[in-house]
Coordinates of C-alpha atoms in Angstrom, one line a residue:
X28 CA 36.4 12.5 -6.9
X29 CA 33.3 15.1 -6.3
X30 CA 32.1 15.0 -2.6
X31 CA 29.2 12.7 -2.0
X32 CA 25.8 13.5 -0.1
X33 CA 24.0 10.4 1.4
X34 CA 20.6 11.2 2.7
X35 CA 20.3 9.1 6.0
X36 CA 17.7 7.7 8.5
X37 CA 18.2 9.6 11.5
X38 CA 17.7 12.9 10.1
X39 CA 14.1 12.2 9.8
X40 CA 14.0 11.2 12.8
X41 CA 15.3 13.8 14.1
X42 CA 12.9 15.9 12.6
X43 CA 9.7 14.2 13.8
X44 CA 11.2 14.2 16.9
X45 CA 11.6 17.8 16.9
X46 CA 8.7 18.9 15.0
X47 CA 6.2 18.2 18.0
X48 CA 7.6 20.5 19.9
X49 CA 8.7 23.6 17.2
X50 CA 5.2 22.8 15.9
X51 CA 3.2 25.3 18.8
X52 CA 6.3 27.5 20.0
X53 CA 8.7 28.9 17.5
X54 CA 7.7 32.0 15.4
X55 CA 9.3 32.3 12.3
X56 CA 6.9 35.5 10.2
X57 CA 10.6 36.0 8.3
X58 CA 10.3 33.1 6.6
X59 CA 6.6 32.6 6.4
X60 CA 6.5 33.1 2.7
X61 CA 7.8 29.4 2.5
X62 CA 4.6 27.8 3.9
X63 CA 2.1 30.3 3.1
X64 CA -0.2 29.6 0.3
X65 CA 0.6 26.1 0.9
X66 CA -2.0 23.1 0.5
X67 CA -0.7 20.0 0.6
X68 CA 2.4 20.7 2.6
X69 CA 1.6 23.7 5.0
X70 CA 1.8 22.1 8.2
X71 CA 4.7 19.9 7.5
X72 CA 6.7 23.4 6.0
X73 CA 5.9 25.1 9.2
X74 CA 7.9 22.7 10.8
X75 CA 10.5 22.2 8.5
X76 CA 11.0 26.5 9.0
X77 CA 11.3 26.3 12.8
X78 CA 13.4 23.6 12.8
X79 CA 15.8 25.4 9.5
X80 CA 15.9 28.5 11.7
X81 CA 17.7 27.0 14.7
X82 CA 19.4 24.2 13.1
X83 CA 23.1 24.6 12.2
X84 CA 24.5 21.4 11.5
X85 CA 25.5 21.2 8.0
X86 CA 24.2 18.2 6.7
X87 CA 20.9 18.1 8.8
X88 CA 21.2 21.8 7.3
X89 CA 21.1 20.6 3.9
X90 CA 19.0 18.3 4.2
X91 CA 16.3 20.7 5.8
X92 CA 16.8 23.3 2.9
X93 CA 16.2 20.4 0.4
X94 CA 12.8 19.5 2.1
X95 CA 11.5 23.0 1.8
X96 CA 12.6 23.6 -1.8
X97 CA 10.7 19.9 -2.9
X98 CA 7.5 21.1 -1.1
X99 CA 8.0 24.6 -2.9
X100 CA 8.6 22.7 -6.4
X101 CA 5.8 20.5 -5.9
X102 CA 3.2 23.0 -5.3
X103 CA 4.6 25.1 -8.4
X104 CA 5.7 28.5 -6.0
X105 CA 9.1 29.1 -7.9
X106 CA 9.5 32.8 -7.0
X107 CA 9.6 31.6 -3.4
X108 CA 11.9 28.8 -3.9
X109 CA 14.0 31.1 -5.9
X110 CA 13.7 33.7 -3.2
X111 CA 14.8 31.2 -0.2
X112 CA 17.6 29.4 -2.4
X113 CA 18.6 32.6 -3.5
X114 CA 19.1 33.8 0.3
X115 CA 20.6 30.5 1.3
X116 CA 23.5 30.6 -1.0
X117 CA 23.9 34.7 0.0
X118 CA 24.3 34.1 3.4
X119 CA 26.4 30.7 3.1
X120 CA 28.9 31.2 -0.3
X121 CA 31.2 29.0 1.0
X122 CA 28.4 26.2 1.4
X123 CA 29.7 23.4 -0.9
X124 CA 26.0 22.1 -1.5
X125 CA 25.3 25.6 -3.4
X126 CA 25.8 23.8 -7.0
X127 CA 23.1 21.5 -5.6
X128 CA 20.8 24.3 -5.1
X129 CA 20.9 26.2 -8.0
X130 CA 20.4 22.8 -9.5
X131 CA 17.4 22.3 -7.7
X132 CA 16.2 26.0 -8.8
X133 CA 17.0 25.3 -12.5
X134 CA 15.0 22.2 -12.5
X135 CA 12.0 23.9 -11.2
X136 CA 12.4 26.5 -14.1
X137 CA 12.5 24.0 -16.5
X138 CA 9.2 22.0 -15.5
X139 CA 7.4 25.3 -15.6
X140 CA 8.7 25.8 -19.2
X141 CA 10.8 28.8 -18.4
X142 CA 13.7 27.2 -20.5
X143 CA 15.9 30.3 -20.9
X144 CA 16.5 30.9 -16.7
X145 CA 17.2 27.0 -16.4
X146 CA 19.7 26.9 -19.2
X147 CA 21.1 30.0 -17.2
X148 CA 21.4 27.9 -13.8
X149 CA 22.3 24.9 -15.4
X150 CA 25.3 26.4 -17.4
X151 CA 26.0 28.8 -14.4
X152 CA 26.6 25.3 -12.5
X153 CA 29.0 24.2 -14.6
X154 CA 31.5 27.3 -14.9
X155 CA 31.6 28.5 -11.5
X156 CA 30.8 25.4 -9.4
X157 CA 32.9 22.0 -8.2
X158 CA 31.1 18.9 -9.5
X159 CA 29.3 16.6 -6.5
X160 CA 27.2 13.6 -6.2
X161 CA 23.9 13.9 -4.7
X162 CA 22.1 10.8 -4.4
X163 CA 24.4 8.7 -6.5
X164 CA 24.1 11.0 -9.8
X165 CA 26.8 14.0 -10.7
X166 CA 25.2 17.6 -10.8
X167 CA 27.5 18.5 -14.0
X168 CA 26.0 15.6 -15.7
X169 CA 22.8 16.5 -15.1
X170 CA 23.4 19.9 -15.7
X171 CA 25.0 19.0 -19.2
X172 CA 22.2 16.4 -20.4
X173 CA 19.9 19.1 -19.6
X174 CA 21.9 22.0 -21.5
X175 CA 22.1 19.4 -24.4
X176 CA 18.3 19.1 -24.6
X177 CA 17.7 22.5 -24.8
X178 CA 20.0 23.7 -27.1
X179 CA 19.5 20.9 -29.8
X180 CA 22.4 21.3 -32.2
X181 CA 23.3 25.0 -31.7
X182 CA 26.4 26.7 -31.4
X183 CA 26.6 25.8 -27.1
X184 CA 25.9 22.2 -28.2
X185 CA 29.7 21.8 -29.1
X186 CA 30.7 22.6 -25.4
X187 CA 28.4 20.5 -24.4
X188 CA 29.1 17.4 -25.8
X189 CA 32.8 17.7 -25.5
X190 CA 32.4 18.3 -21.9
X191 CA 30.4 15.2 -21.5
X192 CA 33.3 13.2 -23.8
X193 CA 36.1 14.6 -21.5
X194 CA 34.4 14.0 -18.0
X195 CA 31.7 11.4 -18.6
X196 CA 33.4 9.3 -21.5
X197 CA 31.6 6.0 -19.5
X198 CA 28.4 7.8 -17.9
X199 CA 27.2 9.0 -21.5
X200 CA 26.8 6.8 -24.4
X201 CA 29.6 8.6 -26.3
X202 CA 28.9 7.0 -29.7
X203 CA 25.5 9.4 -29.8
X204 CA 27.9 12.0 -27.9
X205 CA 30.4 12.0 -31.2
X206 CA 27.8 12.1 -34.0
X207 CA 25.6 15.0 -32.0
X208 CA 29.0 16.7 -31.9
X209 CA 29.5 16.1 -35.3
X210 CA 26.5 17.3 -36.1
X211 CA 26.8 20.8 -34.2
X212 CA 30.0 21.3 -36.3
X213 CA 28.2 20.5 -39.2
X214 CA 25.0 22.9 -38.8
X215 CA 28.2 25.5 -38.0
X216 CA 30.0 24.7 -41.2
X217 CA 33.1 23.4 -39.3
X218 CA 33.5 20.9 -41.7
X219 CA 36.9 19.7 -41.0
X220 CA 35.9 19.4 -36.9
X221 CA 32.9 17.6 -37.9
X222 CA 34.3 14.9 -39.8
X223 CA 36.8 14.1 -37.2
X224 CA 34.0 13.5 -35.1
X225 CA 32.3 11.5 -37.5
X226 CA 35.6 9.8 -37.3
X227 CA 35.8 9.5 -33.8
X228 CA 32.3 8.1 -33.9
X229 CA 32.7 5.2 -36.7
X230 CA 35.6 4.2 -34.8
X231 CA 33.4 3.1 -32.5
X232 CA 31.6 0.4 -34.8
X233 CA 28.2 1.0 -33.4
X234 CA 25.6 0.5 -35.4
X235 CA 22.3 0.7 -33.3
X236 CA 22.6 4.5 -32.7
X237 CA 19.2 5.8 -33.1
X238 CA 18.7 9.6 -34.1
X239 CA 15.8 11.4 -34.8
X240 CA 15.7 11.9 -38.7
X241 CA 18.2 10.1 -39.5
X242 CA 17.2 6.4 -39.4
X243 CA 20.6 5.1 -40.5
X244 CA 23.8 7.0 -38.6
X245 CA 26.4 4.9 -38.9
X246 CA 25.8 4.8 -43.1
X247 CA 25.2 9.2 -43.0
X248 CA 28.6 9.2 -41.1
X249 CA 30.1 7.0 -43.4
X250 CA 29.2 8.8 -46.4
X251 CA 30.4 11.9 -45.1
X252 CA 34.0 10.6 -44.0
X253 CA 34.0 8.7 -47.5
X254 CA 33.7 11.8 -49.8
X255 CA 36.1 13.1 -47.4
X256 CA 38.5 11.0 -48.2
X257 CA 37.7 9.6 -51.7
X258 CA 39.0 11.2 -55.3
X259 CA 35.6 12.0 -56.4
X260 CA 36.8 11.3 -59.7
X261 CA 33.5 9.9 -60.7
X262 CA 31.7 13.2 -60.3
X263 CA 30.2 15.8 -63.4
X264 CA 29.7 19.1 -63.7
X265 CA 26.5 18.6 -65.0
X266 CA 23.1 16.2 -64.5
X267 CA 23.6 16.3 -68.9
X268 CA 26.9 15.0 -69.2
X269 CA 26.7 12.7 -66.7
X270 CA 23.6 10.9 -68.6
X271 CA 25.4 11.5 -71.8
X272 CA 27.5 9.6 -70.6
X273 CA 26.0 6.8 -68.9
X274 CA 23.9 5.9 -72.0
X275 CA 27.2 6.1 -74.4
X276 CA 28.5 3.7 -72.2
X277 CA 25.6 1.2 -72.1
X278 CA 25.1 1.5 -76.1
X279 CA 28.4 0.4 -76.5
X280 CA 28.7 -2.4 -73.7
X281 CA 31.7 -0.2 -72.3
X282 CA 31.1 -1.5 -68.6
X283 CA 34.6 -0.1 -67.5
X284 CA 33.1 3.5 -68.3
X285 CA 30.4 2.2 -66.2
X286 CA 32.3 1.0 -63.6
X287 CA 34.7 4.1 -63.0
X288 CA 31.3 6.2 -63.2
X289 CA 29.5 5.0 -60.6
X290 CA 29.7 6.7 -57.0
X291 CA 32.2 5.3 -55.2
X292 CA 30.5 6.5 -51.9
X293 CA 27.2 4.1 -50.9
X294 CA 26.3 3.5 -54.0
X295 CA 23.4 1.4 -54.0
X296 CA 21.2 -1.2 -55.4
X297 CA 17.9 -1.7 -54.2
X298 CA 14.3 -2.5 -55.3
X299 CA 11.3 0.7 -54.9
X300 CA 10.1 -0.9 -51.4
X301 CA 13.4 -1.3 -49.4
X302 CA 14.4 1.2 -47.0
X303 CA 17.9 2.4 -48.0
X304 CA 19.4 1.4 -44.9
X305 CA 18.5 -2.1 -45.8
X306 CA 20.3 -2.4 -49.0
X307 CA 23.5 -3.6 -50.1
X308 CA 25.8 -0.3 -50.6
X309 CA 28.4 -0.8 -52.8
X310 CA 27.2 -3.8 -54.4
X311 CA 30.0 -6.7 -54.9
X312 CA 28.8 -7.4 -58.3
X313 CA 30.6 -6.4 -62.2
X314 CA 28.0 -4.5 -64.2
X315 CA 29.8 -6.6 -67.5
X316 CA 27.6 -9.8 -66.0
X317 CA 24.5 -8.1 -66.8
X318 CA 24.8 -6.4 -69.9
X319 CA 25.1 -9.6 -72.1
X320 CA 22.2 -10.7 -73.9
X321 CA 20.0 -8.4 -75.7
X322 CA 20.4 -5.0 -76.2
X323 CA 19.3 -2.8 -73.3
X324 CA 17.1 -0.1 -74.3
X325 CA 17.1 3.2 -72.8
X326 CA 14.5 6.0 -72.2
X327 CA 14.8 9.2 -74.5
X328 CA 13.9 11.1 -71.6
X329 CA 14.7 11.5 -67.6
X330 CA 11.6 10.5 -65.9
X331 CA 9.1 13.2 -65.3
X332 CA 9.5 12.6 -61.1
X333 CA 13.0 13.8 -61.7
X334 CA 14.4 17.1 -59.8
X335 CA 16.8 19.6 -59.5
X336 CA 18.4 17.3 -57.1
X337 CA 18.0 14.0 -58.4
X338 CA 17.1 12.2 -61.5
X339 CA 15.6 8.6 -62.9
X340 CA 16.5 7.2 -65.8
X341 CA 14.3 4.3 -67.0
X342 CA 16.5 1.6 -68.6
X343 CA 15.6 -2.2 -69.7
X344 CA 16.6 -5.5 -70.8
X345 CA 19.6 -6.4 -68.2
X346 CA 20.9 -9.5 -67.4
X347 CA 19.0 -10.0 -64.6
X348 CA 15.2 -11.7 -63.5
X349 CA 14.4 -8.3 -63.0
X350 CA 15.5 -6.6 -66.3
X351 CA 13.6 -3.7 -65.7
X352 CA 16.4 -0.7 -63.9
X353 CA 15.7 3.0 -62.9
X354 CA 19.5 4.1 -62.5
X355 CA 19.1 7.1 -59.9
X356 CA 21.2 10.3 -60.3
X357 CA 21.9 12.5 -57.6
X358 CA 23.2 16.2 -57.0
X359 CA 25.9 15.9 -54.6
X360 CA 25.4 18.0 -51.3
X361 CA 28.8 18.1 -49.4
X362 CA 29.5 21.8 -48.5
X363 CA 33.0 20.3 -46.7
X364 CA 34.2 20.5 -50.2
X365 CA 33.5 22.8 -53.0
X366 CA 35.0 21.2 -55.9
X367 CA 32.2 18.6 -55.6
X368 CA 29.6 20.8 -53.8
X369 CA 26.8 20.6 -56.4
X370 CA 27.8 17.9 -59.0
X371 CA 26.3 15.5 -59.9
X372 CA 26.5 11.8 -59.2
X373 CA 25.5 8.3 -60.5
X374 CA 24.2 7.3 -56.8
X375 CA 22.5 3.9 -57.0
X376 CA 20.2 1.3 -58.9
X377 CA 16.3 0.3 -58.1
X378 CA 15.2 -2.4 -59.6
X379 CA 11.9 -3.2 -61.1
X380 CA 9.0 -0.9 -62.2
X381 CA 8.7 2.5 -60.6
X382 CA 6.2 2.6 -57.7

């Protein structure tokens, strides 16, 4: 359990108490840098000096040295708060608040944007200093939340969020915690790490975990571990002999080919105006219902919005009230394994018209 540091009542008053007198009578030009140029707080840091100079109890100590660095923070002079913390933890390397200084420092870094000397505190904190709670919040924590923000998904990232899974499994929402790990592997190319933490994080059955570009999570990690684990026997070479076949298949009724040809990984079916996340992946439904009736005509062509990277092919005249289908082909990107990396897929359905 990390030592705990309560602010309390009475050093306050000790302080006005004393400040009366230390006000007039103590000269302290040493440390004068940590009041002047002051607005705000100049009188009240003059005191606060006198009173740190003679004052040896620890945690009226701290509690002084925490004063003076917020009125140096919240008048923006950060080479003299880095100066006097600086000089604190030099002459006192034993303190045990020093983690909590340093923190302080690397805090006022960041709010004046200099992000590369607080990501230096912050991880500095972590390596070389014992975890503590000041005013009910861990400093590691902090420390980490902050290193996690400023490294996005980079190579630290993975340190990072491990660290917060080992030590602060229930003081971090670790379902975000596993699918921003994942994703650090993934950006490295660690594909077998990464999908254990995709894994890790489906396990988890949450489904509201909201990430920036990615508007579904739990479906992207899903995919992922699917291919991962799936035959991808449904994949081809090429977007040609993928359509090839497809519209053999649908000339001859053959809804078996049809069947074993579509993805087996969120396929979909969907009309033009749904989000994908809204739709029903892997639709519980036999393609041989639809195809009876009249023939179903399909285009000569791919549609001209078609790319590199995915395809539409218009077909009509399905068993359905809306007879009109776009079946959507898709070049598969999974780097985790090269014998699919770059085939091609039959992904999904939309139905109706194209938009």
């Amino acid at each position: 359990m990390p030592p705990v540091i309560r602010f309390k009542k009475y050093l306050f008053i000790f302080f006005a108490f004393c400040a009366g007198i230390l006000h007039c009578s103590c000269s302290h030009d040493r440390l004068s840098y940590l009041y002047t140029g002051l607005h705000e707080h100049k009188n009240e840091q003059k005191d606060l000096v006198a009173l740190f100079e003679k004052e040896d109890e620890p945690q009226i100590r701290f509690a002084l040295i925490d004063k003076i660095a917020a009125h140096l923070q919240a008048e923006h002079k950060i080479k003299s708060l880095a100066v006097f913390l600086q000089s604190v933890i030099d002459a006192e390397p034993d303190n045990p608040y020093n983690g909590y200084f340093l923190l302080r420092l690397a805090a006022a870094y960041r709010d004046v944007q200099e992000d590369a000397i607080a990501a230096y505190y912050f991880e500095y904190i972590v390596q070389n200093y014992s975890d503590m709670i000041v005013n009910g919040q861990s400093i590691h924590l902090l420390c980490l939340k902050n290193l996690i923000e400023l490294s996005g998904t980079g190579t630290k990232s993975v340190v990072y969020y491990s660290r917060l899974l080992t030590d602060f499994y229930n003081e971090f929402d670790p379902a975000q915690a596993y699918f921003m790990l994942a994703q650090a592997y993934e950006k490295q190319g660690e594909w077998q790490l990464a999908i254990q933490a995709y894994t890790q994080f489906l396990n988890l059955h949450r489904f509201d975990v909201i990430i920036p570009g990615i508007p579904d999570s739990y479906g992207y990690a899903r995919k992922i571990v699917d291919y991962s684990t799936s035959t991808k026997s449904w994949t081809f070479n090429t977007l040609d002999d993928l359509v090839k076949t497809i519209k053999a298949a649908i000339r001859a009724r053959d809804y078996a080919t049809l069947e074993r040809c579509r993805s087996k990984v969120n396929f979909f079916a969907m009309s033009w105006k749904q989000e994908l996340s809204d739709t029903q992946q892997q639709p519980d439904t036999n393609l041989r219902d639809f195809m009876y009736g009249s023939a179903i005509s399909i285009a000569s062509e791919l549609d001209p919005s078609s790319t590199p990277y995915e395809a539409y092919l218009r077909t009509s005249g399905w068993n359905q009230y809306i007879r009109t289908w776009y079946l959507y082909f898709k070049k598969i990107n999974f780097p985790a394994d090269p014998t699919i990396h770059g085939r091609w897929e039959w992904a999904g359905i939309y139905y109706g018209e194209k938009i």
